[in-house]
Coordinates of C-alpha atoms in Angstrom, one line a residue:
Chain A
M271 CA 112.4 64.1 73.8
S272 CA 113.0 64.4 70.2
Y273 CA 114.5 67.7 68.8
K274 CA 111.2 68.5 67.1
K275 CA 109.2 68.1 70.3
R276 CA 111.7 70.2 72.2
K277 CA 111.3 73.0 69.7
I278 CA 107.6 72.9 69.9
V279 CA 107.7 73.0 73.7
N280 CA 110.1 75.9 73.5
K281 CA 107.8 77.9 71.2
L282 CA 104.8 77.1 73.3
M283 CA 106.2 78.1 76.6
L284 CA 107.8 81.3 75.3
T285 CA 104.4 82.2 73.8
I286 CA 102.7 81.6 77.1
S287 CA 105.2 83.8 78.8
V288 CA 104.4 86.6 76.3
F289 CA 100.7 86.0 77.1
T290 CA 101.2 86.3 80.8
F291 CA 102.6 89.8 80.3
L292 CA 99.8 90.7 78.0
I293 CA 97.3 89.6 80.7
G294 CA 99.0 91.7 83.3
A295 CA 99.0 94.8 81.0
F296 CA 95.4 94.0 80.1
F297 CA 94.4 94.3 83.7
L298 CA 96.2 97.6 84.1
F299 CA 94.4 99.1 81.1
W300 CA 91.1 97.6 82.1
I301 CA 91.2 99.0 85.6
L302 CA 92.5 102.4 84.5
G303 CA 90.1 102.5 81.5
D304 CA 87.2 101.7 83.8
V305 CA 88.0 104.7 86.1
F306 CA 88.6 107.0 83.2
L307 CA 85.5 106.1 81.2
K308 CA 83.1 106.1 84.1
G309 CA 84.7 109.0 85.9
A310 CA 85.7 111.6 83.3
R311 CA 82.2 112.5 82.2
Y312 CA 81.1 113.4 85.7
I313 CA 84.0 115.7 86.3
N314 CA 83.0 119.4 86.6
W315 CA 84.7 122.4 88.0
R316 CA 82.2 122.9 90.8
M317 CA 83.1 119.6 92.5
F318 CA 86.6 121.0 93.4
I319 CA 85.1 123.8 95.5
E320 CA 82.0 122.2 97.0
V321 CA 81.4 119.9 99.9
P322 CA 79.4 116.6 99.7
K323 CA 75.7 117.0 99.4
P324 CA 73.0 114.5 100.5
P325 CA 72.0 111.9 97.8
G326 CA 69.5 113.3 95.4
V327 CA 70.6 116.9 95.9
P328 CA 72.3 118.0 92.7
G329 CA 75.9 119.3 92.8
G330 CA 78.2 118.5 95.7
G331 CA 81.9 118.0 95.5
I332 CA 85.1 116.9 97.1
G333 CA 86.7 120.3 97.8
N334 CA 87.0 119.6 101.5
A335 CA 88.3 116.1 100.8
L336 CA 91.0 117.4 98.6
V337 CA 92.1 119.8 101.3
G338 CA 92.0 117.0 103.8
T339 CA 94.1 114.7 101.7
F340 CA 96.6 117.5 101.2
I341 CA 96.8 118.2 105.0
L342 CA 97.1 114.5 105.8
T343 CA 99.9 114.1 103.2
I344 CA 101.8 117.0 104.6
L345 CA 101.5 115.7 108.1
A346 CA 102.6 112.2 106.9
S347 CA 105.7 113.8 105.2
I348 CA 106.7 115.7 108.2
I349 CA 106.9 112.5 110.1
G350 CA 107.9 110.0 107.4
V351 CA 110.6 111.9 105.5
P352 CA 113.1 113.1 108.1
I353 CA 112.9 109.9 110.2
G354 CA 113.1 107.8 107.0
I355 CA 116.2 109.6 105.8
M356 CA 117.9 109.3 109.1
V357 CA 117.1 105.6 109.2
G358 CA 118.9 105.3 105.9
V359 CA 121.8 107.4 107.3
Y360 CA 122.0 105.2 110.3
V361 CA 122.1 101.8 108.6
N362 CA 124.8 103.1 106.1
E363 CA 127.0 105.5 108.1
Y364 CA 126.8 104.3 111.7
G365 CA 125.2 101.0 112.0
R366 CA 127.3 97.9 111.7
G367 CA 125.9 95.5 114.2
K368 CA 122.7 93.8 115.3
L369 CA 120.7 97.1 115.6
A370 CA 121.3 98.0 112.0
W371 CA 120.3 94.5 110.9
W372 CA 117.1 94.7 112.9
T373 CA 116.3 98.1 111.6
K374 CA 116.7 97.0 108.0
F375 CA 114.8 93.8 108.6
L376 CA 111.9 95.6 110.3
T377 CA 111.9 98.3 107.7
E378 CA 111.5 95.7 105.0
V379 CA 108.7 94.0 106.9
L380 CA 106.9 97.3 107.5
T381 CA 107.1 98.2 103.8
S382 CA 104.5 95.6 103.0
F383 CA 102.8 95.4 106.3
P384 CA 98.9 95.6 106.3
T385 CA 98.2 99.2 106.7
I386 CA 94.9 98.5 108.5
I387 CA 97.0 97.4 111.5
I388 CA 98.8 100.7 111.5
G389 CA 95.4 102.4 111.5
V390 CA 94.2 100.3 114.4
F391 CA 97.4 101.0 116.3
V392 CA 97.1 104.7 115.9
Y393 CA 93.5 104.4 117.0
I394 CA 94.7 102.8 120.2
I395 CA 97.5 105.2 121.0
L396 CA 95.9 108.5 119.8
V397 CA 92.2 108.3 119.1
V398 CA 91.2 106.6 122.3
P399 CA 93.2 108.9 124.7
M400 CA 92.1 112.0 122.7
K401 CA 88.5 110.7 122.7
S402 CA 88.1 111.9 119.1
F403 CA 89.1 111.0 115.6
S404 CA 91.5 113.6 114.3
A405 CA 93.5 114.8 111.3
L406 CA 96.6 114.4 113.5
A407 CA 95.9 110.7 114.0
G408 CA 95.4 110.2 110.3
G409 CA 98.6 112.1 109.5
I410 CA 100.6 110.0 112.0
A411 CA 99.2 106.8 110.6
L412 CA 100.1 107.8 107.1
G413 CA 103.5 108.9 108.3
I414 CA 104.2 105.5 109.8
I415 CA 103.2 104.0 106.4
M416 CA 105.4 106.4 104.5
L417 CA 108.5 106.0 106.8
P418 CA 109.7 102.6 105.6
I419 CA 109.3 103.6 102.0
I420 CA 111.5 106.6 102.5
A421 CA 113.9 104.7 104.6
K422 CA 114.4 102.0 102.0
S423 CA 115.0 104.4 99.1
A424 CA 117.3 106.5 101.3
D425 CA 119.2 103.4 102.3
E426 CA 119.6 102.3 98.7
A427 CA 120.6 105.8 97.5
I428 CA 123.1 106.4 100.3
K429 CA 124.7 103.0 99.6
M430 CA 125.4 104.2 96.1
V431 CA 127.4 107.3 97.2
P432 CA 131.1 106.4 96.5
I433 CA 133.2 106.1 99.6
S434 CA 135.8 108.4 97.9
L435 CA 133.4 111.4 98.2
R436 CA 133.3 110.9 102.0
E437 CA 137.1 110.5 102.2
A438 CA 137.6 113.7 100.2
A439 CA 135.4 115.5 102.7
Y440 CA 137.2 114.0 105.7
A441 CA 140.6 114.9 104.1
L442 CA 139.4 118.5 104.3
G443 CA 138.8 118.1 108.0
I444 CA 135.1 118.3 107.7
P445 CA 133.4 116.4 110.6
K446 CA 131.4 113.3 109.9
W447 CA 127.9 114.8 110.5
K448 CA 128.6 117.7 108.1
T449 CA 130.0 115.3 105.5
I450 CA 126.7 113.4 105.7
L451 CA 124.5 116.5 105.6
R452 CA 126.5 118.4 102.9
V453 CA 128.0 115.6 100.8
V454 CA 126.3 112.3 101.3
I455 CA 122.7 113.3 101.4
P456 CA 122.9 115.8 98.5
S457 CA 124.6 113.1 96.4
A458 CA 121.9 110.7 97.3
S459 CA 119.1 113.2 96.9
G460 CA 117.9 111.8 93.5
G461 CA 117.0 108.5 94.9
I462 CA 115.6 110.0 98.1
I463 CA 113.4 112.4 96.1
T464 CA 112.1 109.5 94.0
G465 CA 111.3 107.7 97.2
I466 CA 109.4 110.6 98.6
M467 CA 107.3 110.9 95.5
I468 CA 106.5 107.2 95.6
G469 CA 105.8 107.5 99.3
I470 CA 103.4 110.4 98.8
A471 CA 101.6 108.6 96.0
R472 CA 101.2 105.6 98.2
V473 CA 99.8 107.3 101.3
M474 CA 97.4 109.5 99.1
G475 CA 95.7 106.3 98.1
E476 CA 95.4 104.8 101.5
T477 CA 91.9 104.2 102.8
A478 CA 91.9 101.6 105.5
P479 CA 94.1 103.3 108.1
L480 CA 92.1 106.5 107.8
L481 CA 88.9 104.8 108.7
F482 CA 90.3 104.3 112.2
T483 CA 92.1 107.7 112.6
S484 CA 90.9 110.7 110.7
L485 CA 87.5 109.1 109.8
N486 CA 85.6 111.6 107.6
N487 CA 84.2 115.0 107.7
V488 CA 81.7 116.3 105.1
Y489 CA 82.4 120.0 106.0
W490 CA 85.4 122.2 105.4
S491 CA 87.9 121.6 108.2
V492 CA 91.5 122.3 108.7
S493 CA 91.7 121.6 112.4
L494 CA 94.2 119.0 113.4
T495 CA 92.2 117.8 116.4
K496 CA 89.0 117.2 114.5
P497 CA 88.0 114.5 112.0
I498 CA 88.9 115.4 108.5
G499 CA 87.6 114.4 105.1
S500 CA 89.9 112.7 102.6
L501 CA 89.7 111.8 99.0
T502 CA 89.9 108.1 99.7
V503 CA 87.4 107.8 102.5
T504 CA 85.0 110.1 100.6
I505 CA 85.2 107.8 97.6
F506 CA 84.9 104.7 99.7
N507 CA 81.6 106.1 101.3
Y508 CA 80.3 107.2 97.9
A509 CA 81.2 103.9 96.2
T510 CA 79.6 101.7 98.8
S511 CA 76.4 103.7 98.9
P512 CA 73.3 102.6 97.2
Y513 CA 72.7 105.9 95.3
D514 CA 73.6 106.2 91.7
D515 CA 74.6 109.9 91.8
W516 CA 76.9 109.2 94.7
R517 CA 78.5 106.3 92.8
N518 CA 79.0 108.6 89.8
M519 CA 80.7 111.1 92.1
A520 CA 82.8 108.3 93.5
Y521 CA 84.0 107.5 89.9
A522 CA 84.7 111.2 89.2
S523 CA 86.7 111.5 92.4
A524 CA 88.5 108.2 91.7
F525 CA 89.5 109.6 88.4
I526 CA 91.2 112.5 90.1
L527 CA 92.8 110.2 92.7
V528 CA 94.2 107.9 90.0
L529 CA 95.5 110.9 87.9
L530 CA 97.4 112.2 91.0
V531 CA 98.8 108.8 91.9
L532 CA 99.8 108.0 88.3
F533 CA 101.3 111.5 87.8
L534 CA 103.5 111.1 90.9
N535 CA 104.6 107.6 89.9
I536 CA 105.4 108.6 86.3
I537 CA 107.3 111.7 87.4
A538 CA 109.3 109.7 89.9
R539 CA 110.1 107.1 87.3
L540 CA 111.2 109.7 84.7
Y541 CA 113.3 111.5 87.3
A542 CA 115.0 108.3 88.4
G543 CA 115.6 107.3 84.7
K544 CA 117.1 110.7 83.9
R545 CA 119.5 110.5 86.8
R546 CA 120.6 107.1 85.8
K547 CA 121.9 108.4 82.4
Chain I
M58 CA 135.3 119.9 121.0
K59 CA 132.6 121.5 118.9
K60 CA 133.1 118.9 116.2
N61 CA 132.6 116.1 118.6
L62 CA 129.3 117.6 119.9
G63 CA 127.9 117.9 116.4
D64 CA 128.8 114.4 115.6
K65 CA 127.3 113.1 118.8
I66 CA 124.0 114.9 118.3
F67 CA 123.8 113.8 114.7
K68 CA 124.6 110.2 115.5
G69 CA 122.0 110.4 118.3
I70 CA 119.3 111.5 115.9
A71 CA 120.2 108.7 113.5
L72 CA 120.2 106.2 116.3
F73 CA 116.9 107.5 117.6
S74 CA 115.3 107.1 114.1
S75 CA 116.5 103.5 113.9
L76 CA 115.2 102.7 117.4
F77 CA 111.9 104.4 116.4
V78 CA 111.4 101.7 113.8
I79 CA 112.2 98.9 116.1
L80 CA 110.1 100.3 119.0
L81 CA 107.3 101.0 116.7
V82 CA 106.9 97.4 115.7
F83 CA 107.4 96.3 119.3
F84 CA 104.7 98.7 120.6
L85 CA 102.4 97.7 117.8
F86 CA 102.5 94.2 119.1
V87 CA 102.3 95.1 122.8
E88 CA 99.4 97.6 122.4
L89 CA 97.3 95.1 120.3
L90 CA 98.0 92.4 122.8
I91 CA 96.9 94.6 125.8
Y92 CA 93.7 95.7 124.0
S93 CA 92.8 92.2 123.0
F94 CA 93.2 90.9 126.5
P95 CA 89.5 91.0 127.5
S96 CA 88.6 89.1 124.3
I97 CA 91.4 86.5 124.9
K98 CA 90.3 86.0 128.5
K99 CA 86.7 85.6 127.6
F100 CA 86.9 83.4 124.5
G101 CA 90.3 81.7 124.8
I102 CA 90.8 79.1 122.2
Y103 CA 87.1 79.1 121.2
F104 CA 87.7 82.4 119.4
F105 CA 89.5 80.4 116.7
I106 CA 87.1 77.5 116.4
D107 CA 83.7 79.2 116.9
K108 CA 81.9 80.3 113.7
I109 CA 79.1 82.2 115.4
W110 CA 79.3 86.0 115.3
D111 CA 76.4 87.4 117.3
P112 CA 76.7 90.9 118.9
V113 CA 73.4 90.5 120.7
T114 CA 74.6 87.6 122.9
E115 CA 78.2 88.9 122.7
R116 CA 79.4 85.7 121.2
Y117 CA 82.2 86.2 118.7
G118 CA 84.0 83.6 116.7
A119 CA 86.7 84.3 114.3
L120 CA 86.7 81.1 112.3
P121 CA 84.7 82.5 109.3
A122 CA 87.1 85.5 109.1
I123 CA 90.2 83.4 109.3
Y124 CA 88.8 80.9 106.8
G125 CA 87.9 83.7 104.4
T126 CA 91.3 85.3 104.7
I127 CA 93.1 82.1 104.0
V128 CA 90.8 81.0 101.1
T129 CA 90.9 84.3 99.3
S130 CA 94.7 84.7 99.7
I131 CA 95.5 81.2 98.6
L132 CA 93.2 81.6 95.6
A133 CA 95.0 84.9 94.8
L134 CA 98.4 83.2 95.0
L135 CA 97.3 80.3 92.8
I136 CA 96.2 82.7 90.1
A137 CA 99.0 85.3 90.5
F138 CA 102.0 83.1 91.0
P139 CA 102.2 81.4 87.6
L140 CA 101.2 84.7 85.9
S141 CA 103.9 86.6 87.7
I142 CA 106.6 84.1 86.9
G143 CA 105.6 84.2 83.3
I144 CA 105.8 88.0 83.4
A145 CA 109.2 87.9 85.1
I146 CA 110.5 85.5 82.5
F147 CA 109.1 87.6 79.7
I148 CA 110.8 90.8 81.0
S149 CA 114.0 89.3 82.1
E150 CA 114.6 86.7 79.3
L151 CA 112.6 87.6 76.2
A152 CA 112.0 91.3 76.0
P153 CA 114.6 93.4 74.1
P154 CA 116.9 95.2 76.5
A155 CA 115.7 98.7 75.5
L156 CA 112.1 97.7 76.4
K157 CA 112.8 96.0 79.7
R158 CA 112.4 99.1 81.8
P159 CA 109.2 100.5 80.2
L160 CA 107.6 97.0 80.2
S161 CA 108.4 96.4 83.9
F162 CA 107.0 99.9 84.6
I163 CA 103.7 98.9 83.1
I164 CA 103.5 96.0 85.6
E165 CA 104.8 98.1 88.5
L166 CA 102.0 100.6 87.8
L167 CA 99.5 97.9 88.8
G168 CA 101.1 98.1 92.2
A169 CA 100.8 101.8 92.4
I170 CA 97.0 101.8 91.9
P171 CA 95.3 102.4 95.3
S172 CA 93.5 99.4 96.7
L173 CA 90.3 101.5 96.8
I174 CA 90.4 101.7 93.0
Y175 CA 90.8 97.9 92.9
G176 CA 87.8 97.6 95.1
M177 CA 85.6 99.8 92.8
W178 CA 86.8 97.9 89.8
G179 CA 86.1 94.6 91.5
L180 CA 82.6 95.6 92.7
F181 CA 81.3 97.4 89.7
S182 CA 83.1 95.7 86.8
L183 CA 84.4 92.3 87.8
A184 CA 81.6 91.2 90.2
P185 CA 78.8 91.4 87.5
L186 CA 81.1 89.6 85.1
V187 CA 81.7 86.8 87.7
Q188 CA 78.0 86.6 88.3
L189 CA 76.9 86.5 84.6
K190 CA 79.8 85.1 82.7
I191 CA 82.8 83.6 84.6
G192 CA 80.7 81.9 87.3
P193 CA 78.3 80.1 85.0
F194 CA 81.2 79.2 82.7
L195 CA 83.2 77.6 85.6
Q196 CA 80.0 75.9 86.7
R197 CA 79.5 74.4 83.3
I198 CA 83.0 72.9 82.9
L199 CA 84.0 72.3 86.6
G200 CA 80.5 72.2 88.2
F201 CA 81.2 68.7 89.6
L202 CA 83.8 70.1 92.0
P203 CA 82.5 71.3 95.4
F204 CA 84.2 74.7 94.8
F205 CA 81.8 75.6 92.1
Q206 CA 78.5 74.7 93.6
G207 CA 75.6 77.1 94.0
Y208 CA 74.6 80.3 92.4
P209 CA 77.3 82.9 91.8
L210 CA 76.2 86.1 93.4
G211 CA 79.0 88.2 92.0
V212 CA 80.6 89.1 95.3
G213 CA 82.3 86.4 97.3
Y214 CA 85.5 84.4 97.7
L215 CA 86.1 84.0 93.9
T216 CA 85.8 87.7 93.1
A217 CA 87.9 88.7 96.1
G218 CA 90.5 86.1 95.0
I219 CA 90.7 87.5 91.5
V220 CA 91.0 91.1 92.7
L221 CA 93.7 90.1 95.2
S222 CA 95.6 88.2 92.5
V223 CA 95.9 91.2 90.3
M224 CA 97.0 93.3 93.3
I225 CA 99.8 90.9 94.2
I226 CA 101.1 90.3 90.6
P227 CA 103.4 93.4 90.7
T228 CA 104.9 92.3 94.1
I229 CA 105.7 88.8 93.0
S230 CA 106.7 89.6 89.4
S231 CA 109.1 92.5 90.1
L232 CA 110.9 90.6 92.8
S233 CA 111.1 87.5 90.7
R234 CA 112.4 89.5 87.8
E235 CA 115.2 90.9 89.9
I236 CA 116.1 87.5 91.0
L237 CA 116.1 86.1 87.5
M238 CA 118.2 88.9 86.2
A239 CA 120.7 88.3 88.9
V240 CA 121.4 84.8 87.5
P241 CA 124.9 85.1 85.9
I242 CA 124.8 85.3 82.1
D243 CA 127.5 82.6 81.6
Q244 CA 125.3 80.0 83.2
R245 CA 122.8 80.6 80.4
E246 CA 125.6 80.5 77.9
A247 CA 126.7 77.2 79.3
G248 CA 123.2 75.8 78.7
Y249 CA 123.1 77.1 75.1
A250 CA 126.6 75.5 74.5
L251 CA 125.1 72.2 75.5
G252 CA 122.4 72.6 72.8
M253 CA 119.5 73.5 75.1
T254 CA 116.6 75.4 73.7
K255 CA 115.8 78.8 75.1
W256 CA 113.0 77.4 77.2
E257 CA 115.1 74.6 78.6
V258 CA 117.7 77.2 79.6
I259 CA 115.1 79.2 81.3
W260 CA 113.3 76.3 83.0
K261 CA 116.3 74.2 84.1
I262 CA 119.0 76.7 84.6
V263 CA 117.6 80.2 85.3
L264 CA 114.5 79.1 87.3
G265 CA 116.5 76.3 88.9
N266 CA 119.0 78.7 90.1
A267 CA 116.4 81.3 91.3
R268 CA 114.0 78.8 92.8
S269 CA 114.4 79.8 96.4
G270 CA 114.2 83.5 95.7
I271 CA 111.0 83.0 93.6
F272 CA 109.5 81.0 96.4
A273 CA 110.2 83.9 98.8
A274 CA 108.6 86.3 96.3
G275 CA 105.5 84.2 96.3
I276 CA 105.4 84.1 100.1
L277 CA 105.7 87.9 100.1
G278 CA 102.8 88.1 97.7
L279 CA 100.7 85.9 99.9
G280 CA 101.5 88.2 102.9
R281 CA 100.3 91.2 100.9
A282 CA 97.1 89.4 100.0
L283 CA 96.4 88.4 103.7
G284 CA 96.6 92.0 104.9
E285 CA 94.7 93.7 102.0
A286 CA 91.7 95.5 103.4
V287 CA 89.6 97.9 101.5
A288 CA 89.4 96.2 98.1
V289 CA 88.5 92.8 99.8
T290 CA 85.9 94.4 102.0
M291 CA 84.2 95.8 98.9
V292 CA 83.9 92.5 97.1
I293 CA 83.8 89.7 99.7
G294 CA 80.1 90.0 100.3
N295 CA 80.3 90.4 104.1
F296 CA 78.4 87.4 105.2
P297 CA 79.8 85.4 108.1
N298 CA 79.9 82.1 106.5
I299 CA 82.1 79.1 105.9
S300 CA 81.5 77.6 102.6
V301 CA 83.6 75.4 100.3
S302 CA 82.0 77.0 97.3
L303 CA 84.0 79.9 95.9
F304 CA 80.8 81.5 94.7
S305 CA 79.5 82.2 98.2
P306 CA 80.0 85.5 100.0
G307 CA 82.1 85.5 103.1
V308 CA 84.2 87.6 105.4
T309 CA 87.9 88.2 106.0
I310 CA 89.8 89.4 109.0
T311 CA 90.2 92.8 107.5
S312 CA 86.6 93.1 106.3
V313 CA 85.3 92.3 109.7
I314 CA 87.5 94.9 111.3
I315 CA 86.4 97.6 108.9
N316 CA 82.7 96.8 108.9
E317 CA 82.2 96.0 112.6
F318 CA 84.4 98.9 113.8
A319 CA 82.0 101.5 112.5
E320 CA 79.2 100.1 114.7
A321 CA 81.4 98.8 117.5
A322 CA 79.8 99.6 120.8
G323 CA 81.2 98.3 124.0
Q324 CA 84.7 97.3 125.2
L325 CA 84.3 93.7 124.4
K326 CA 83.6 94.2 120.7
I327 CA 86.5 96.6 120.3
S328 CA 88.7 94.0 122.1
V329 CA 87.5 91.3 119.7
L330 CA 88.4 93.4 116.7
M331 CA 91.8 94.1 118.3
E332 CA 92.4 90.4 118.7
L333 CA 91.6 90.0 115.0
A334 CA 94.1 92.7 114.2
L335 CA 96.6 90.9 116.5
V336 CA 96.0 87.6 114.7
L337 CA 96.6 89.3 111.3
F338 CA 99.7 91.0 112.8
L339 CA 101.1 87.6 113.8
I340 CA 100.3 85.8 110.6
T341 CA 101.7 88.5 108.3
F342 CA 104.7 89.2 110.5
L343 CA 105.6 85.6 110.5
I344 CA 105.1 85.2 106.7
M345 CA 106.7 88.6 105.8
G346 CA 109.5 88.0 108.2
L347 CA 110.3 84.6 106.8
A348 CA 110.3 85.9 103.2
R349 CA 112.2 89.0 104.0
Y350 CA 114.7 87.2 106.1
Y351 CA 115.2 84.8 103.2
I352 CA 115.6 87.6 100.6
L353 CA 117.8 89.8 102.8
K354 CA 120.1 86.8 103.5
R355 CA 120.2 85.9 99.9
I356 CA 121.0 89.3 98.6
E357 CA 123.6 90.1 101.3
G358 CA 124.9 86.6 101.9
R359 CA 126.8 86.6 98.7

């Protein structure tokens, strides 16, 4: 190829590369803009304190769904956060052999595993024996989804803690477990907290596993053994309904969901960026 | 003495957490297998080659679902893979260093959007566009191909493929970007010293070096597309069908599980849905496992 031709190919390919990025960014703004434009105008204060109404009946809201999502997220965190952190501790501080390798490998696989399978699994082990869909089942499903996310970020954060910090603690005669609890985990807390925020954002947006576990509830409910409403399942039902006012409600609720998820992600990113400095 | 006890308990908890992850995956598989047993026993291999889905006569074939899952995922990969590589090149090789993090954050945000939101976007914004603009356009220029026959309905394989492709762009591009950035700088400099243009350095040296890693990133994206549930269910059209035309509606493994589960009555149908979940488990586990094994080995093998 002549020099001139090579230069043209160079320019062309680099321009294409810039364009691919613009296409990606375009999709982000299109999808977000879609939700914001179609959702913002149907937002009203009453929707935060009301429960869903039948189609055609004015008003109605997602108050119960917000409470449900909150409860489900708390349940998921109770399961996902401590176990996730301890997995990170194990693979860094204790595990050397095959078990640590398998844990790491399966954690990686679980991170991007289809969440619908987790939902079906919890349906088998919990909903069938209890003979009822329940908030508990939903929380456990979301907890299983959250676990690998926390484990991965804990693993990465703990790996960064300098060995000298541990040695300093050992030199003072502090036992290993106290060193981990008081020195290693606090030093890694930045990365772990970022992971928790990302994990919470992720499970808040999950729909498929909840369809098999917590199902839905159009009334106020805080019982762990009964089905519970959630933001995502409510939006799913509204959006796939044939009624216009329900679809509008779906967009208004989706607007709130997207705000929550984006907020958590941006805060997590800013927090991680600040710590890096 | 006291010190030993504390250490033992703490180590025990850590060990238990690790075992929890391993046993979780194990029991996931075992429980799905047990529950799909009635279906496996009744249909055997015909489950995978039968395309009839008829609850009345209790005849269930998984072929349309498997076909739909594969078609939409491959389509998504075909669209997303080149785009993601371009994005990774842009961020790793072209963008100014100060902008690298904010720019990659924009793409990573695509991965943070819940799949439900993708579904709504696909159903209410993209599907009408496919029906009225993209579909007729493809038909005009590529209408001679069997993939673009018939009347575009809006929902169907094509729309699902496009939605999935946007969803897997962040997966493929952020992993590829990391792999590109791990290529040593002096290899690039060696290329420039030989008088190569920037593109030649990227194409022959950087991408050449990162080839296997990028391949694994693509496989991982494919795995994500295979298991995506809600967004696909909303735009696939839900019609048990095997059609070469990308305009036709279809079903996927996940859409069948979601839609049929709500009205699943009887042990056999539940079992059939569990077998579908088991098939999805095996496919994704194999694919994810391969990609992850490859990446883990590459990152830690050095």
